[in-house]
Coordinates of N, CA and C in Angstrom, one line a residue:
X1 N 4.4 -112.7 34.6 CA 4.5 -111.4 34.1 C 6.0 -111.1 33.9
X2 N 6.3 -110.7 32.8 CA 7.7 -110.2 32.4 C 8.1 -108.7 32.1
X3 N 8.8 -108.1 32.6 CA 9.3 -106.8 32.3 C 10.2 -106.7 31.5
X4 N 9.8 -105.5 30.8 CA 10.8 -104.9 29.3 C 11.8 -104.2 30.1
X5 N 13.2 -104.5 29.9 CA 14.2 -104.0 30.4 C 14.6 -102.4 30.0
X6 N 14.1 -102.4 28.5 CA 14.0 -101.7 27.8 C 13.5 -100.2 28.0
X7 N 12.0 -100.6 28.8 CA 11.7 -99.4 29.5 C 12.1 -98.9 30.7
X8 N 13.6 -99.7 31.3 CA 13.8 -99.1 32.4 C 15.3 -99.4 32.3
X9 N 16.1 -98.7 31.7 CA 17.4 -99.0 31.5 C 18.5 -98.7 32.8
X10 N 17.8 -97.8 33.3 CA 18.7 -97.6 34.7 C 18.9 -99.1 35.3
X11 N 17.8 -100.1 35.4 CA 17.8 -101.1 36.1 C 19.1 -102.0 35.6
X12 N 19.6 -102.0 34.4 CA 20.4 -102.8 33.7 C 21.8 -102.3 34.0
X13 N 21.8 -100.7 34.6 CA 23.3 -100.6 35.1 C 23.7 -100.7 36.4
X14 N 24.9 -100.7 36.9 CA 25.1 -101.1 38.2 C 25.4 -99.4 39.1
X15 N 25.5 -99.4 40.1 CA 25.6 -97.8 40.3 C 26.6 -97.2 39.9
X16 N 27.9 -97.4 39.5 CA 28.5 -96.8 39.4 C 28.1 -96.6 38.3
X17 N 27.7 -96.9 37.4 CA 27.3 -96.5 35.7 C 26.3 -95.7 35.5
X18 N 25.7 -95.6 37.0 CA 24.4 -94.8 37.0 C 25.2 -93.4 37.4
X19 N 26.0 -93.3 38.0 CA 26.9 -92.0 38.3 C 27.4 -91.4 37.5
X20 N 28.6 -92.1 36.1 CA 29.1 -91.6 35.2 C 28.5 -91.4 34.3
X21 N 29.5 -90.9 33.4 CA 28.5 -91.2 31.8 C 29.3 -91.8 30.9
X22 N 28.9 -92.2 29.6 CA 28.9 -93.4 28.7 C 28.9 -92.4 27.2
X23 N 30.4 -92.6 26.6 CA 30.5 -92.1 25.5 C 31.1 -93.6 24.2
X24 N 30.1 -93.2 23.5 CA 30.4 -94.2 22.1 C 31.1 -93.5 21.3
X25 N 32.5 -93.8 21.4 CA 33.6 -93.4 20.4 C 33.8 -94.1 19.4
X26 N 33.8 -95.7 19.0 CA 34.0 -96.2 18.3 C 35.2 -96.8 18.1
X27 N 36.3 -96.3 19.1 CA 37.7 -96.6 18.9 C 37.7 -97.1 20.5
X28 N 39.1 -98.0 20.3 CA 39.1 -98.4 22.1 C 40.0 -97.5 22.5
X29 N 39.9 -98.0 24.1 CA 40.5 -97.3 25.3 C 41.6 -97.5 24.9
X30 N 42.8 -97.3 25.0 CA 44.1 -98.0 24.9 C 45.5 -97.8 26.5
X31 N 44.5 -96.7 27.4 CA 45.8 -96.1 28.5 C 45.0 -94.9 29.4
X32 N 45.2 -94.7 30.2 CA 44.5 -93.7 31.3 C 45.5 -93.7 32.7
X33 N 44.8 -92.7 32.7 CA 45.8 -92.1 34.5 C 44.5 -91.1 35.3
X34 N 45.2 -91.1 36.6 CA 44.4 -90.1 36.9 C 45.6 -88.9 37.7
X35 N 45.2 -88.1 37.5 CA 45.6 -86.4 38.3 C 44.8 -85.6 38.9
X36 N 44.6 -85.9 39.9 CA 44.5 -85.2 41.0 C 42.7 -85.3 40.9
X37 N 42.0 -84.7 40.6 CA 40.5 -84.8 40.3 C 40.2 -84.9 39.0
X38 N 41.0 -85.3 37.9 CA 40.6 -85.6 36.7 C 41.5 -86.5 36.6
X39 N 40.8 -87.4 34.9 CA 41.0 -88.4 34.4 C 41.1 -88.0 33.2
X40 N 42.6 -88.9 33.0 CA 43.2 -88.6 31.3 C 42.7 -90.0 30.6
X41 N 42.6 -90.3 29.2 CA 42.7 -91.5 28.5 C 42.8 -91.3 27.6
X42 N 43.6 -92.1 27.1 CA 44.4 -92.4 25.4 C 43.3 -93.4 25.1
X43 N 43.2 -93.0 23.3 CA 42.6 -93.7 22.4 C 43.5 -94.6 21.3
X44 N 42.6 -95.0 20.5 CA 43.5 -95.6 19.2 C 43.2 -94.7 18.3
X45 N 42.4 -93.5 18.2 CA 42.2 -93.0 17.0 C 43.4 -91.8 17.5
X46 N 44.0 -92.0 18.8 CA 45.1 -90.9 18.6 C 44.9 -89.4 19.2
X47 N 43.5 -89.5 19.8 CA 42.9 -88.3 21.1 C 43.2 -88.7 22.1
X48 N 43.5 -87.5 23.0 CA 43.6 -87.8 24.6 C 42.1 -87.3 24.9
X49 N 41.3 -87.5 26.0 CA 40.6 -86.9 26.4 C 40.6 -86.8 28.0
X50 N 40.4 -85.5 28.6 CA 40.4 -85.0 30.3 C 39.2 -84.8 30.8
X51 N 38.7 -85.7 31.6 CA 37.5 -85.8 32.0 C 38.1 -85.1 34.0
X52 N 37.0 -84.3 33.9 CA 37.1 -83.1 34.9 C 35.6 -83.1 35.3
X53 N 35.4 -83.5 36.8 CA 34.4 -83.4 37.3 C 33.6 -81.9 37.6
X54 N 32.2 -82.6 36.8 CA 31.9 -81.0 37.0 C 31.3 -80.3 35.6
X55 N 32.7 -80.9 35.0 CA 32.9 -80.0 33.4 C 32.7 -80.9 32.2
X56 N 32.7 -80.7 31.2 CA 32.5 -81.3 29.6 C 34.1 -81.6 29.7
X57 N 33.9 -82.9 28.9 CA 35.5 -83.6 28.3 C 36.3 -82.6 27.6
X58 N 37.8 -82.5 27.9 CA 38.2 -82.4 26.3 C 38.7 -82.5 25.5
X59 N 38.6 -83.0 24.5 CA 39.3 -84.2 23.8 C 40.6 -83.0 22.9
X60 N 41.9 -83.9 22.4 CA 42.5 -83.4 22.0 C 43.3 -84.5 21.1
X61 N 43.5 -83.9 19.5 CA 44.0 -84.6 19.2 C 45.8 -84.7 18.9
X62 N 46.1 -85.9 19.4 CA 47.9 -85.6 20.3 C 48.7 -86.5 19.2
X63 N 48.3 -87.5 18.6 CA 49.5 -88.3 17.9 C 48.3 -88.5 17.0
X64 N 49.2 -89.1 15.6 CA 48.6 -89.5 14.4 C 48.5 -90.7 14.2
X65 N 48.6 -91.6 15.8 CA 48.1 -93.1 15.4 C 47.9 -93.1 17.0
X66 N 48.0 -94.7 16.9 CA 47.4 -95.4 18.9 C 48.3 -94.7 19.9
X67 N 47.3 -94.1 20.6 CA 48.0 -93.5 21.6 C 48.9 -95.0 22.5
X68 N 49.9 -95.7 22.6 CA 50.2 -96.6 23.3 C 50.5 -97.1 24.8
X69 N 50.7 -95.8 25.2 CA 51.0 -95.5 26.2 C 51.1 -93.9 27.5
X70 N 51.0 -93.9 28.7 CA 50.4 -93.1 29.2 C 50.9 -93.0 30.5
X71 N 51.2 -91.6 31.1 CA 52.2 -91.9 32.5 C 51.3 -90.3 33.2
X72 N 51.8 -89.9 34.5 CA 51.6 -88.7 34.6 C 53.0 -87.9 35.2
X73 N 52.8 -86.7 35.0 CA 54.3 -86.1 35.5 C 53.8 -84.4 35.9
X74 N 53.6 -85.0 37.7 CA 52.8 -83.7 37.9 C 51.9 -83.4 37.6
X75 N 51.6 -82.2 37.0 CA 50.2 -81.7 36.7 C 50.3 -81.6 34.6
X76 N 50.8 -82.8 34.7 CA 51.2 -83.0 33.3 C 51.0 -84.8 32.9
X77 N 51.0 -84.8 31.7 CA 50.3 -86.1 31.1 C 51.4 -86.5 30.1
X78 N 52.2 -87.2 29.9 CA 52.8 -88.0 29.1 C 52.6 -89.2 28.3
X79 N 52.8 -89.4 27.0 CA 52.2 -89.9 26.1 C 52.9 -90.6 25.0
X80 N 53.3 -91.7 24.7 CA 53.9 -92.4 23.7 C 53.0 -92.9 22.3
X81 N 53.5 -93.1 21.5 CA 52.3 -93.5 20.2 C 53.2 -94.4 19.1
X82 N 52.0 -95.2 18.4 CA 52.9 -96.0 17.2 C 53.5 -94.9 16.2
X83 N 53.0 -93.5 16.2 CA 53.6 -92.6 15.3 C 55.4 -92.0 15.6
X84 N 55.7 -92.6 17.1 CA 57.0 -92.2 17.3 C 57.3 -90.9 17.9
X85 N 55.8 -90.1 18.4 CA 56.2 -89.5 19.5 C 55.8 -89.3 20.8
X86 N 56.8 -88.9 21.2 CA 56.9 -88.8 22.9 C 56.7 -87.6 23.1
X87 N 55.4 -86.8 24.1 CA 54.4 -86.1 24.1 C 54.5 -85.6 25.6
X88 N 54.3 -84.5 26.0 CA 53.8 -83.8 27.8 C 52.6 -82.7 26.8
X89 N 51.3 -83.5 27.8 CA 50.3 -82.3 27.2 C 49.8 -82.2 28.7
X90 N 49.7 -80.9 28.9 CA 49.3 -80.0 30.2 C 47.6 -80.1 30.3
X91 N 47.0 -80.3 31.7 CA 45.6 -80.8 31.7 C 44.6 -79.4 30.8
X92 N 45.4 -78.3 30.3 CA 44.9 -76.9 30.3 C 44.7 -77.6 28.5
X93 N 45.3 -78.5 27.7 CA 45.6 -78.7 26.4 C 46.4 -78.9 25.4
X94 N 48.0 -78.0 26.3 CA 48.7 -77.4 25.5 C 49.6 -79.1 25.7
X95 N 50.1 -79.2 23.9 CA 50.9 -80.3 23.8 C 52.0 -80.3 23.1
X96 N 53.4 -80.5 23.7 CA 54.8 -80.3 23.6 C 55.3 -81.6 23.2
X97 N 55.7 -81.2 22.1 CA 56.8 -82.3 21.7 C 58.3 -82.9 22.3
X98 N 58.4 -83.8 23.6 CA 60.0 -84.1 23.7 C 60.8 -84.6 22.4
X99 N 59.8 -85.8 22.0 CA 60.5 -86.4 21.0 C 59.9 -86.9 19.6
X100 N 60.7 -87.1 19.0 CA 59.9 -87.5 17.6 C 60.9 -88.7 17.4
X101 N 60.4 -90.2 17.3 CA 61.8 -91.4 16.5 C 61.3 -91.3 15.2
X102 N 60.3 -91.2 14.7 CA 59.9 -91.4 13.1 C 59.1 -92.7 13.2
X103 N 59.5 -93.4 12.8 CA 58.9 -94.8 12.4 C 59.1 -95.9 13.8
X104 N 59.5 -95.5 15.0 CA 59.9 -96.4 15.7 C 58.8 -96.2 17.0
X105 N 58.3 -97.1 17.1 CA 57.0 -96.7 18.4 C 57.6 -96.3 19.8
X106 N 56.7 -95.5 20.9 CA 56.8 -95.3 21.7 C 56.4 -96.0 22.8
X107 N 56.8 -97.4 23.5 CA 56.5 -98.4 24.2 C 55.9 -97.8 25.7
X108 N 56.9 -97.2 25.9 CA 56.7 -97.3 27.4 C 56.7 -95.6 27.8
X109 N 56.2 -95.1 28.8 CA 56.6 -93.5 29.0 C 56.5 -93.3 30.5
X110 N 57.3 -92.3 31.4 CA 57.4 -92.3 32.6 C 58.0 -91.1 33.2
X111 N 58.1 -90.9 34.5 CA 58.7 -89.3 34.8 C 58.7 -89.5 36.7
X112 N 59.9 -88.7 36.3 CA 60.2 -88.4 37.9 C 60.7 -87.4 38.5
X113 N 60.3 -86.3 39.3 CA 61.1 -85.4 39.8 C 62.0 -84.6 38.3
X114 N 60.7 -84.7 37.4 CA 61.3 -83.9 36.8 C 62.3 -84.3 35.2
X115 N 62.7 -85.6 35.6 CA 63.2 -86.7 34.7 C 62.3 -87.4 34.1
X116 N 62.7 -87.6 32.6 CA 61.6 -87.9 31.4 C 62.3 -89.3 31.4
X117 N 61.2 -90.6 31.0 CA 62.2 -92.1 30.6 C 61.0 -92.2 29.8
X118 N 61.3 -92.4 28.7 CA 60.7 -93.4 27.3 C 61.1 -94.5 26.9
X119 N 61.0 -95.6 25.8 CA 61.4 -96.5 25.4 C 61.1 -96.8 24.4
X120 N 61.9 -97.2 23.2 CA 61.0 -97.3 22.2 C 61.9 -99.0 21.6
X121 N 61.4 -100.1 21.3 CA 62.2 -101.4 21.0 C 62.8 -101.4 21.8
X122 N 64.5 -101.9 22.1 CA 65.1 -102.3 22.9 C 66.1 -100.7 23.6
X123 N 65.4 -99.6 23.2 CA 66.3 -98.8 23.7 C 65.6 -98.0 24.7
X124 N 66.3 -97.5 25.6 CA 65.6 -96.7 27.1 C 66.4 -95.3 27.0
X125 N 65.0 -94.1 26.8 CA 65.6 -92.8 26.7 C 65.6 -92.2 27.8
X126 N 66.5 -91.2 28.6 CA 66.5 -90.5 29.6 C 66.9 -89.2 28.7
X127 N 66.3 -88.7 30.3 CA 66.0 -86.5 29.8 C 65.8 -86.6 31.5
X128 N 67.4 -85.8 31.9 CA 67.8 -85.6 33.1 C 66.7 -84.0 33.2
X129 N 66.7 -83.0 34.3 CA 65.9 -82.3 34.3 C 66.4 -80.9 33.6
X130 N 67.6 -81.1 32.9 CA 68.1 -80.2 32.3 C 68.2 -80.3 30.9
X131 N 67.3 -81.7 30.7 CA 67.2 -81.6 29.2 C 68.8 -82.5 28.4
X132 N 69.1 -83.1 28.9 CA 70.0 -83.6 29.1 C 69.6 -85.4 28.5
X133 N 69.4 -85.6 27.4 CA 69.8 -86.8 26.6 C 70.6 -88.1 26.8
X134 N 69.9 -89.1 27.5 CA 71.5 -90.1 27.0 C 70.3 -91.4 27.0
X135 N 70.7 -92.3 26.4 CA 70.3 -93.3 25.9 C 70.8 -95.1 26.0
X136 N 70.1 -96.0 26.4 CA 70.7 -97.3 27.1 C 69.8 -98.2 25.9
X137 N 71.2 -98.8 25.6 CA 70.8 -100.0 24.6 C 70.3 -101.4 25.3
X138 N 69.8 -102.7 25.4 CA 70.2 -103.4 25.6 C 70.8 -104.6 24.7
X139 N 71.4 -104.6 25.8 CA 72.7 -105.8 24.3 C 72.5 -107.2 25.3
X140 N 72.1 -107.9 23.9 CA 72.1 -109.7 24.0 C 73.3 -109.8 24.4
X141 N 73.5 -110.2 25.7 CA 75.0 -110.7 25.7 C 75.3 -112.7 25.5
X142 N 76.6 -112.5 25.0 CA 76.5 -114.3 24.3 C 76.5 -115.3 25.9
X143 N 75.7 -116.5 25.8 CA 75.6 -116.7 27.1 C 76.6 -118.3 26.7
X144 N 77.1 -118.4 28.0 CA 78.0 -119.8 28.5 C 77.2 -121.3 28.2
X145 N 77.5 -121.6 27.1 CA 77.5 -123.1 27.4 C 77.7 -123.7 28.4
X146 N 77.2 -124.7 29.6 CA 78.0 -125.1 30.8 C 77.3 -126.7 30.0
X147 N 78.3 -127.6 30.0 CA 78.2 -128.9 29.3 C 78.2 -130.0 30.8

């Protein structure tokens, strides 16, 4: 005797998949964090979405391409993208622009006490807590032949 799995789909998930839920977006995951009792995740279509137990997602849309990257800062969400900007959107929705490079991606994103660090190619941005700009290249330095 064989059973249709079909008719019993619970059996085919594991528990934790029987707890959550299961959204077909069509686009991938690309970055996630979590804050405090919710969960943030970046897409490639360029939405964040805040999953809040309890409550309905809510999706927002934050950059005009892959969200690439994803940090948290406090009760705040930071966000890099191939569109070139550097993003703090608050779990409530609201989304502030730090930076815009234009055409140059946003690699990496991060925060501390207040202090913003981005990266976009070989350059590392800092934003002291005063808003305070300065920026670190790295330079190939020419290396020693030892014969």
């Amino acid at each position: 005797m064989t059973t249709d799995l079909n008719q019993f789909p619970e059996l085919d998930k594991t528990k934790f998949e029987q707890r959550g839920i299961q959204l077909e977006i069509g686009v991938p995951v690309t970055c996630a964090v979590s804050i405090g009792n919710n969960i943030a995740a970046g897409f490639g279509d360029g939405t964040v979405r805040i999953f809040s137990s309890g409550e309905k997602h809510k999706t927002l849309k934050a950059h005009k391409g892959v969200i690439l990257c994803m940090s948290k800062d406090g009760d705040n969400i930071l966000t890099g993208g191939d569109d070139g900007y550097f993003l703090k959107i608050s779990l409530n929705g609201e989304i502030n622009e730090i930076t815009n490079f234009g055409s140059r991606w946003v690699d990496h994103v991060t925060a501390y006490n207040g202090n913003l660090v981005c990266s976009s190619g070989k350059v590392v941005y800092y934003w002291d807590k005063n808003k305070k700009a300065v920026s670190y290249t790295h330079l190939t330095l020419p290396t020693k032949r030892i014969v």
